[in-house]
Amino acid sequence: MTGSILLKGGNIVTDSYKGEGDILVRDGKVVGILPHLIAPDGVETVDVSGLTVVPAFADIHVHFREPGFTAKENIRTGSMAAARGGYTVVCAMPNLDPVPDSPGTLAVEQAAIDRDAVIDVLPYCSITKGRKGLELVDFKALKDKCIAFSDDGSGVQSEEMMRSAMQAAAREGVILAAHCEDNALLRGGYIHDGRYCAQHGHKGICSESEWGQIERDLKLCEETGCRYHVCHISTKESVALIRDAKKRGVNVTCETGPHYLVLCEDDLQEDGRFKMNPPLRGAEDREALVEGLLDGTIDAIATDHAPHSAEEKSRGLAHSAMGIVGLETSFPVLYTALVRTGRLSLGRLIELMSTSPRHIFRLGGGSLAPGMSADLAIIDLNKEYTIDSRTFLSMGKATPFDGWKVRGEVVMTLRGGKAVYNNLTK
Ligand SMILES: [Zn+2]
């Protein structure tokens, strides 16, 4: 495929448009959507009748493990998994070795991306050197080379350090993306401190370990005026705090993950594939998060794709590594559990997975307007199948959705009009 293509007879869905039509793509860009086009010379026609065409997804929170942890995943396998999931851009978290905290260490990661990525992979830099929470990175020296700053994997424990980080971020006009977690409240916990935890003799992580730090940061954000983004919110209190802050005009956005929207502690099994950080919370938290999607409190759905080796995930809830994979299951799981049940419109799901994250992180795309890069996902909404992690392109196989019967399969992903994943035409 050359980047010039006519997609014929698709059902087109964006956050603001729904209808049947042909999409003409030339030299990687959308020319227009019209009924009944005939392909001009040199443009290949692909029959997508019966299929749905949407703006390709964007994931602002993934872990691709390279450099440093390539036994879990690498840029090539991670980006191939993303393409299969309908994504053409992802933002990669900096809990790597070396941590991208200087132009030199960032260059190591960027070289791997330049060599191996099959879609756009945009690196985060850390907020503090080595993600240790003690000394700020040089925001000015890094801001043109990374998408945003985050110490993801840990919270910034010191209020003074977070204030300084926000002041620097405000000065440089960059986004701070915070993993909010107060280590003083963890007490060895590893699943939600709720009913299941108590009944099965586990150690719990309280909700306040997350929302307490969000509450602190929202005040700092108000004080400093920085662009503040909260990663993977999981508790009902977090939703309420961010909802109130937005009403006050605080410059905050946030994301949650598919698993927090469709699972809760009632779904836990004694298996490492149900373990991630933050943990699956209570049913009330799950419902509050869905409400947050509906009323606009939550801006984006990000997978927190966090692969580990089979061995690291084989040690049960207590001893397995934290993290699950998500790029190859996010759309079908959310479509099946939220759209087909009538809780969320398909248009709003596209907004949460594509338009809105692309907008808040200034990634471009997210619409099918003339002149836009042709970044599209083509989906068979009627295809019913069973999720089987053995088929994943990701090296990580641990997912709580293994064995789920879902609908909605991504059959082709186009980046700039070229297929980066193709299960439709060979
Ligand atoms: Zn995190």
Short mmCIF file of C-alpha atoms and ligand atoms in Angstrom, two decimals:
data_model
loop_
_atom_site.label_atom_id
_atom_site.label_comp_id
_atom_site.label_asym_id
_atom_site.label_seq_id
_atom_site.Cartn_x
_atom_site.Cartn_y
_atom_site.Cartn_z
CA MET A 1 0.00 0.00 0.00
CA THR A 2 1.31 3.41 -1.04
CA GLY A 3 -0.48 5.82 1.26
CA SER A 4 -3.08 6.41 -1.48
CA ILE A 5 -6.19 4.33 -1.00
CA LEU A 6 -9.96 4.44 -1.37
CA LEU A 7 -11.87 2.84 1.49
CA LYS A 8 -15.19 1.91 -0.03
CA GLY A 9 -18.53 1.60 1.75
CA GLY A 10 -17.49 1.86 5.37
CA ASN A 11 -19.58 2.97 8.31
CA ILE A 12 -17.70 6.04 9.52
CA VAL A 13 -17.79 7.01 13.19
CA THR A 14 -15.97 9.91 14.82
CA ASP A 15 -16.74 11.76 18.04
CA SER A 16 -19.06 14.04 16.05
CA TYR A 17 -20.06 12.16 12.87
CA LYS A 18 -21.74 8.92 11.96
CA GLY A 19 -22.66 7.77 8.48
CA GLU A 20 -21.80 5.62 5.51
CA GLY A 21 -19.33 6.83 2.93
CA ASP A 22 -16.14 6.33 0.98
CA ILE A 23 -12.89 7.80 2.31
CA LEU A 24 -10.27 8.90 -0.21
CA VAL A 25 -6.71 8.99 1.10
CA ARG A 26 -3.92 10.48 -1.00
CA ASP A 27 -0.24 10.61 -0.07
CA GLY A 28 -1.13 9.69 3.47
CA LYS A 29 -3.74 12.38 3.99
CA VAL A 30 -7.53 12.32 4.06
CA VAL A 31 -8.86 14.02 0.91
CA GLY A 32 -12.48 13.71 1.89
CA ILE A 33 -15.45 11.56 2.75
CA LEU A 34 -18.02 11.26 -0.01
CA PRO A 35 -20.67 8.80 -1.10
CA HIS A 36 -19.76 6.63 -4.09
CA LEU A 37 -16.31 7.75 -5.17
CA ILE A 38 -14.45 6.07 -8.00
CA ALA A 39 -10.77 5.52 -7.29
CA PRO A 40 -8.52 7.87 -9.28
CA ASP A 41 -5.51 6.40 -11.10
CA GLY A 42 -2.87 4.97 -8.82
CA VAL A 43 -5.27 4.66 -5.87
CA GLU A 44 -6.03 1.19 -4.61
CA THR A 45 -9.64 0.43 -3.61
CA VAL A 46 -10.28 -1.53 -0.43
CA ASP A 47 -13.81 -2.77 0.20
CA VAL A 48 -14.69 -1.99 3.81
CA SER A 49 -18.45 -2.46 3.47
CA GLY A 50 -19.89 -3.85 6.69
CA LEU A 51 -16.91 -2.49 8.63
CA THR A 52 -16.57 0.60 10.79
CA VAL A 53 -13.88 3.23 10.20
CA VAL A 54 -12.79 5.43 13.12
CA PRO A 55 -9.89 7.81 13.87
CA ALA A 56 -7.03 5.62 15.10
CA PHE A 57 -6.61 5.42 18.86
CA ALA A 58 -3.96 7.14 20.97
CA ASP A 59 -2.67 5.68 24.24
CA ILE A 60 -1.03 8.26 26.50
CA HIS A 61 0.18 5.66 29.02
CA VAL A 62 2.13 2.56 28.01
CA HIS A 63 5.25 0.74 29.20
CA PHE A 64 7.43 -0.63 26.39
CA ARG A 65 10.31 -1.66 28.71
CA GLU A 66 13.13 -0.66 26.36
CA PRO A 67 15.83 0.20 27.22
CA GLY A 68 16.48 -1.91 30.28
CA PHE A 69 13.78 -4.56 30.59
CA THR A 70 13.51 -6.20 27.17
CA ALA A 71 12.73 -9.63 28.65
CA LYS A 72 9.25 -8.14 29.27
CA GLU A 73 8.67 -6.16 26.03
CA ASN A 74 10.52 -4.04 23.51
CA ILE A 75 9.71 -1.10 21.25
CA ARG A 76 9.05 -3.38 18.30
CA THR A 77 6.69 -5.84 20.01
CA GLY A 78 4.97 -3.11 22.02
CA SER A 79 4.33 -0.95 18.98
CA MET A 80 3.13 -3.96 16.95
CA ALA A 81 0.66 -4.78 19.75
CA ALA A 82 -0.51 -1.16 19.70
CA ALA A 83 -1.03 -1.23 15.92
CA ARG A 84 -3.06 -4.42 16.30
CA GLY A 85 -5.20 -2.66 18.90
CA GLY A 86 -6.01 0.20 16.49
CA TYR A 87 -3.45 2.69 17.85
CA THR A 88 -1.13 4.85 15.76
CA VAL A 89 0.46 6.80 18.59
CA VAL A 90 1.43 5.92 22.16
CA CYS A 91 3.31 7.75 24.92
CA ALA A 92 5.90 5.55 26.64
CA MET A 93 6.51 5.89 30.38
CA PRO A 94 10.06 6.46 31.69
CA ASN A 95 10.49 3.69 34.27
CA LEU A 96 13.35 2.36 32.16
CA ASP A 97 17.07 1.70 32.54
CA PRO A 98 18.55 4.18 31.96
CA VAL A 99 15.71 6.45 33.07
CA PRO A 100 15.25 9.15 30.38
CA ASP A 101 16.09 12.08 32.67
CA SER A 102 18.72 13.89 30.55
CA PRO A 103 19.25 14.42 26.80
CA GLY A 104 21.89 11.65 26.87
CA THR A 105 19.75 8.98 28.52
CA LEU A 106 16.69 9.98 26.50
CA ALA A 107 18.76 9.50 23.33
CA VAL A 108 19.18 5.79 24.20
CA GLU A 109 15.41 5.27 24.21
CA GLN A 110 14.90 7.48 21.15
CA ALA A 111 17.44 5.44 19.17
CA ALA A 112 15.47 2.24 19.89
CA ILE A 113 12.25 4.01 18.85
CA ASP A 114 13.80 5.31 15.63
CA ARG A 115 15.07 1.83 14.83
CA ASP A 116 12.08 -0.35 15.71
CA ALA A 117 8.77 1.44 16.25
CA VAL A 118 6.02 0.58 13.73
CA ILE A 119 3.80 3.47 14.92
CA ASP A 120 4.55 6.80 16.65
CA VAL A 121 6.10 6.17 20.07
CA LEU A 122 6.61 9.38 22.03
CA PRO A 123 8.72 9.17 25.17
CA TYR A 124 7.99 10.70 28.54
CA CYS A 125 10.90 12.03 30.53
CA SER A 126 10.95 11.63 34.29
CA ILE A 127 10.09 14.51 36.64
CA THR A 128 12.98 13.74 38.99
CA LYS A 129 16.41 12.34 38.27
CA GLY A 130 16.33 8.55 38.23
CA ARG A 131 12.64 8.82 39.30
CA LYS A 132 13.99 9.01 42.83
CA GLY A 133 11.96 12.05 43.89
CA LEU A 134 14.98 14.01 45.10
CA GLU A 135 16.17 16.32 42.31
CA LEU A 136 14.29 17.79 39.35
CA VAL A 137 15.33 17.06 35.78
CA ASP A 138 16.20 19.97 33.48
CA PHE A 139 12.75 20.60 31.97
CA LYS A 140 14.05 23.21 29.58
CA ALA A 141 16.70 20.92 28.08
CA LEU A 142 14.21 18.07 27.59
CA LYS A 143 10.89 19.65 26.70
CA ASP A 144 11.33 19.63 22.91
CA LYS A 145 12.45 15.99 22.91
CA CYS A 146 9.64 14.38 24.94
CA ILE A 147 5.86 14.50 25.08
CA ALA A 148 5.47 15.19 28.82
CA PHE A 149 7.03 14.49 32.23
CA SER A 150 6.11 11.73 34.69
CA ASP A 151 7.65 9.67 37.50
CA ASP A 152 5.10 6.94 36.69
CA GLY A 153 5.51 3.85 38.81
CA SER A 154 5.78 6.01 41.91
CA GLY A 155 4.26 9.17 43.28
CA VAL A 156 6.36 12.26 43.99
CA GLN A 157 6.32 11.94 47.78
CA SER A 158 7.54 15.38 48.86
CA GLU A 159 5.05 18.23 48.56
CA GLU A 160 7.93 20.70 48.22
CA MET A 161 9.41 18.68 45.34
CA MET A 162 6.02 18.53 43.57
CA ARG A 163 5.53 22.28 44.03
CA SER A 164 8.95 22.94 42.47
CA ALA A 165 8.16 20.52 39.62
CA MET A 166 4.86 22.27 38.92
CA GLN A 167 6.52 25.69 39.00
CA ALA A 168 9.10 24.49 36.49
CA ALA A 169 6.42 22.83 34.33
CA ALA A 170 4.33 26.04 34.34
CA ARG A 171 7.40 28.09 33.38
CA GLU A 172 8.28 25.76 30.48
CA GLY A 173 4.68 25.14 29.36
CA VAL A 174 4.87 21.33 29.69
CA ILE A 175 2.47 18.70 31.00
CA LEU A 176 3.13 16.95 34.32
CA ALA A 177 1.49 13.51 34.31
CA ALA A 178 1.28 12.22 37.85
CA HIS A 179 1.11 8.69 39.19
CA CYS A 180 -0.51 9.54 42.54
CA GLU A 181 0.44 7.23 45.37
CA ASP A 182 1.35 8.07 48.95
CA ASN A 183 3.95 5.51 50.06
CA ALA A 184 3.27 6.26 53.75
CA LEU A 185 -0.20 4.70 53.35
CA LEU A 186 0.83 1.52 51.51
CA ARG A 187 1.81 -0.70 54.46
CA GLY A 188 2.77 -3.61 52.21
CA GLY A 189 -0.59 -3.70 50.41
CA TYR A 190 -1.00 -5.10 46.90
CA ILE A 191 -4.76 -5.35 46.21
CA HIS A 192 -7.65 -3.01 47.10
CA ASP A 193 -8.29 -2.76 50.82
CA GLY A 194 -11.89 -3.97 50.56
CA ARG A 195 -14.14 -6.95 51.06
CA TYR A 196 -12.16 -9.47 48.97
CA CYS A 197 -8.92 -8.48 50.66
CA ALA A 198 -10.35 -8.98 54.14
CA GLN A 199 -12.06 -12.28 53.30
CA HIS A 200 -8.96 -13.81 51.72
CA GLY A 201 -6.36 -12.60 54.20
CA HIS A 202 -4.47 -10.28 51.82
CA LYS A 203 -2.80 -6.92 52.52
CA GLY A 204 -4.77 -3.96 51.21
CA ILE A 205 -3.98 -0.68 49.46
CA CYS A 206 -6.38 1.97 50.76
CA SER A 207 -8.10 4.39 48.38
CA GLU A 208 -6.64 7.37 50.22
CA SER A 209 -3.13 6.42 49.06
CA GLU A 210 -4.33 7.61 45.64
CA TRP A 211 -6.85 10.37 46.32
CA GLY A 212 -4.85 11.96 49.16
CA GLN A 213 -2.03 12.77 46.77
CA ILE A 214 -4.46 13.93 44.06
CA GLU A 215 -6.02 16.31 46.60
CA ARG A 216 -2.55 17.68 47.48
CA ASP A 217 -1.59 18.07 43.83
CA LEU A 218 -4.83 19.80 42.83
CA LYS A 219 -4.06 22.52 45.41
CA LEU A 220 -0.51 22.83 44.08
CA CYS A 221 -1.83 22.94 40.53
CA GLU A 222 -4.19 25.77 41.45
CA GLU A 223 -1.31 27.61 43.13
CA THR A 224 1.18 27.18 40.27
CA GLY A 225 -1.11 27.13 37.20
CA CYS A 226 0.73 24.18 35.68
CA ARG A 227 -0.80 21.75 33.14
CA TYR A 228 -1.48 18.80 35.38
CA HIS A 229 -2.65 15.36 34.22
CA VAL A 230 -3.56 12.55 36.62
CA CYS A 231 -2.69 9.03 35.48
CA HIS A 232 -4.91 5.96 35.93
CA ILE A 233 -7.47 7.15 38.48
CA SER A 234 -9.20 4.23 40.20
CA THR A 235 -11.27 5.54 43.15
CA LYS A 236 -14.61 7.30 43.48
CA GLU A 237 -12.98 9.97 45.64
CA SER A 238 -10.49 10.73 42.85
CA VAL A 239 -13.38 11.26 40.42
CA ALA A 240 -15.15 13.60 42.86
CA LEU A 241 -11.99 15.63 43.60
CA ILE A 242 -11.19 16.12 39.90
CA ARG A 243 -14.83 16.93 39.08
CA ASP A 244 -14.81 19.67 41.75
CA ALA A 245 -11.42 20.99 40.65
CA LYS A 246 -12.58 21.27 37.04
CA LYS A 247 -15.63 23.22 38.23
CA ARG A 248 -13.26 25.64 39.98
CA GLY A 249 -11.35 26.05 36.73
CA VAL A 250 -8.22 24.09 37.74
CA ASN A 251 -6.10 23.17 34.70
CA VAL A 252 -6.40 19.39 35.23
CA THR A 253 -7.09 16.42 32.97
CA CYS A 254 -7.14 12.73 33.85
CA GLU A 255 -7.26 9.20 32.48
CA THR A 256 -8.46 5.83 33.68
CA GLY A 257 -7.87 2.32 32.35
CA PRO A 258 -10.28 -0.17 30.73
CA HIS A 259 -9.90 -2.61 33.63
CA TYR A 260 -11.08 -0.07 36.22
CA LEU A 261 -14.21 0.58 34.13
CA VAL A 262 -15.36 -3.01 33.68
CA LEU A 263 -13.88 -4.95 36.63
CA CYS A 264 -13.81 -4.57 40.41
CA GLU A 265 -12.71 -6.52 43.47
CA ASP A 266 -15.66 -8.91 42.97
CA ASP A 267 -13.87 -10.20 39.85
CA LEU A 268 -10.57 -10.95 41.62
CA GLN A 269 -9.06 -14.41 41.35
CA GLU A 270 -5.97 -15.77 43.06
CA ASP A 271 -3.95 -15.13 39.92
CA GLY A 272 -1.30 -12.55 39.04
CA ARG A 273 -3.20 -11.45 35.94
CA PHE A 274 -5.61 -9.61 38.25
CA LYS A 275 -2.80 -7.60 39.88
CA MET A 276 -1.94 -4.06 38.86
CA ASN A 277 -1.25 -0.70 40.48
CA PRO A 278 -3.56 1.00 41.30
CA PRO A 279 -5.57 -2.15 42.09
CA LEU A 280 -9.09 -3.12 41.00
CA ARG A 281 -11.28 -1.24 43.51
CA GLY A 282 -14.86 -1.70 44.74
CA ALA A 283 -18.02 -1.82 42.61
CA GLU A 284 -18.88 1.75 43.72
CA ASP A 285 -15.54 2.99 42.43
CA ARG A 286 -16.09 1.29 39.08
CA GLU A 287 -19.52 2.92 38.78
CA ALA A 288 -18.14 6.35 39.73
CA LEU A 289 -15.50 6.02 37.01
CA VAL A 290 -18.15 5.23 34.37
CA GLU A 291 -20.10 8.30 35.60
CA GLY A 292 -16.87 10.27 35.19
CA LEU A 293 -16.66 9.20 31.55
CA LEU A 294 -20.23 10.26 30.93
CA ASP A 295 -20.03 13.73 32.52
CA GLY A 296 -16.61 14.64 31.11
CA THR A 297 -14.66 14.47 34.38
CA ILE A 298 -12.47 11.77 32.83
CA ASP A 299 -10.80 12.95 29.62
CA ALA A 300 -9.17 9.83 28.25
CA ILE A 301 -8.93 6.06 28.49
CA ALA A 302 -5.32 4.84 28.58
CA THR A 303 -4.38 1.18 28.96
CA ASP A 304 -1.32 1.42 31.27
CA HIS A 305 -0.07 -1.51 29.15
CA ALA A 306 2.51 -2.98 31.53
CA PRO A 307 3.98 -6.28 30.35
CA HIS A 308 5.96 -8.66 32.54
CA SER A 309 7.40 -12.13 31.95
CA ALA A 310 5.20 -15.19 32.54
CA GLU A 311 7.32 -16.09 35.56
CA GLU A 312 6.90 -12.63 37.13
CA LYS A 313 3.11 -12.96 36.79
CA SER A 314 2.94 -16.57 38.03
CA ARG A 315 3.29 -15.89 41.75
CA GLY A 316 -0.35 -15.24 42.68
CA LEU A 317 -1.84 -11.99 43.97
CA ALA A 318 0.64 -11.56 46.79
CA HIS A 319 3.92 -12.02 44.94
CA SER A 320 3.39 -11.36 41.22
CA ALA A 321 4.69 -8.16 39.61
CA MET A 322 2.18 -5.28 39.30
CA GLY A 323 0.83 -4.68 35.80
CA ILE A 324 -1.24 -6.15 32.98
CA VAL A 325 -1.19 -5.76 29.20
CA GLY A 326 -3.99 -3.86 27.52
CA LEU A 327 -3.31 -2.62 23.99
CA GLU A 328 -4.80 -5.61 22.18
CA THR A 329 -8.00 -5.83 24.23
CA SER A 330 -8.99 -2.23 25.08
CA PHE A 331 -11.41 -1.55 22.25
CA PRO A 332 -13.27 -4.91 22.18
CA VAL A 333 -13.55 -5.02 25.98
CA LEU A 334 -14.91 -1.46 26.25
CA TYR A 335 -17.15 -1.83 23.21
CA THR A 336 -18.62 -5.06 24.56
CA ALA A 337 -18.97 -4.04 28.21
CA LEU A 338 -19.95 -0.36 27.87
CA VAL A 339 -21.21 0.41 24.35
CA ARG A 340 -23.20 -2.74 23.58
CA THR A 341 -24.82 -2.55 27.02
CA GLY A 342 -26.00 1.00 26.28
CA ARG A 343 -23.94 2.79 28.92
CA LEU A 344 -21.68 4.70 26.56
CA SER A 345 -22.12 5.76 22.93
CA LEU A 346 -19.62 4.56 20.35
CA GLY A 347 -18.90 8.20 19.52
CA ARG A 348 -17.97 8.97 23.14
CA LEU A 349 -15.74 5.88 23.28
CA ILE A 350 -13.91 7.09 20.14
CA GLU A 351 -13.55 10.50 21.77
CA LEU A 352 -12.07 8.95 24.94
CA MET A 353 -9.67 6.64 23.06
CA SER A 354 -8.68 8.97 20.23
CA THR A 355 -9.90 12.55 19.87
CA SER A 356 -9.52 13.68 23.46
CA PRO A 357 -6.11 12.15 24.35
CA ARG A 358 -4.76 13.44 21.02
CA HIS A 359 -6.08 16.89 21.88
CA ILE A 360 -4.85 17.15 25.47
CA PHE A 361 -1.36 15.83 24.64
CA ARG A 362 -1.26 17.74 21.31
CA LEU A 363 -0.62 14.58 19.29
CA GLY A 364 -2.52 15.64 16.14
CA GLY A 365 -5.15 13.53 14.39
CA GLY A 366 -8.34 12.26 15.94
CA SER A 367 -10.59 13.43 13.14
CA LEU A 368 -11.18 12.50 9.52
CA ALA A 369 -11.27 16.09 8.26
CA PRO A 370 -9.73 16.85 4.85
CA GLY A 371 -5.98 17.39 5.09
CA MET A 372 -5.53 15.31 8.27
CA SER A 373 -3.02 12.47 8.35
CA ALA A 374 -4.94 9.31 7.46
CA ASP A 375 -4.63 7.57 10.83
CA LEU A 376 -7.55 5.17 10.86
CA ALA A 377 -8.69 2.00 12.54
CA ILE A 378 -11.01 -0.31 10.62
CA ILE A 379 -13.11 -2.44 12.91
CA ASP A 380 -15.50 -5.35 12.46
CA LEU A 381 -18.07 -4.55 15.15
CA ASN A 382 -20.00 -7.75 14.53
CA LYS A 383 -17.08 -10.14 14.87
CA GLU A 384 -17.48 -12.18 18.01
CA TYR A 385 -14.44 -13.95 19.39
CA THR A 386 -12.75 -15.13 22.55
CA ILE A 387 -9.72 -13.24 23.85
CA ASP A 388 -6.72 -15.57 23.82
CA SER A 389 -3.53 -14.03 25.19
CA ARG A 390 -1.42 -16.65 23.36
CA THR A 391 -2.22 -14.81 20.12
CA PHE A 392 -0.99 -11.40 21.40
CA LEU A 393 1.79 -9.64 19.54
CA SER A 394 2.89 -8.19 22.88
CA MET A 395 5.45 -10.29 24.78
CA GLY A 396 3.27 -9.78 27.89
CA LYS A 397 0.38 -12.23 28.16
CA ALA A 398 -1.11 -11.41 31.56
CA THR A 399 -4.62 -9.99 31.23
CA PRO A 400 -7.73 -10.40 33.36
CA PHE A 401 -9.71 -10.53 30.09
CA ASP A 402 -8.28 -13.86 28.91
CA GLY A 403 -11.18 -16.08 27.87
CA TRP A 404 -13.67 -13.20 27.61
CA LYS A 405 -16.12 -13.44 24.76
CA VAL A 406 -16.08 -10.02 23.07
CA ARG A 407 -17.34 -8.24 19.97
CA GLY A 408 -15.44 -5.76 17.85
CA GLU A 409 -12.17 -6.74 16.20
CA VAL A 410 -9.68 -4.27 14.73
CA VAL A 411 -8.97 -5.65 11.25
CA MET A 412 -6.71 -2.90 9.90
CA THR A 413 -4.81 0.09 11.24
CA LEU A 414 -3.54 2.79 8.90
CA ARG A 415 -0.82 5.27 9.84
CA GLY A 416 -0.55 8.05 7.27
CA GLY A 417 -2.55 5.91 4.84
CA LYS A 418 -0.20 2.92 5.17
CA ALA A 419 -1.19 -0.31 6.87
CA VAL A 420 0.74 -0.83 10.13
CA TYR A 421 -1.57 -3.73 10.97
CA ASN A 422 -3.52 -5.65 8.36
CA ASN A 423 -5.71 -8.66 8.92
CA LEU A 424 -8.10 -7.63 6.12
CA THR A 425 -6.17 -7.70 2.83
CA LYS A 426 -3.03 -9.72 2.66
ZN ZN B 1 1.38 4.43 37.19
#
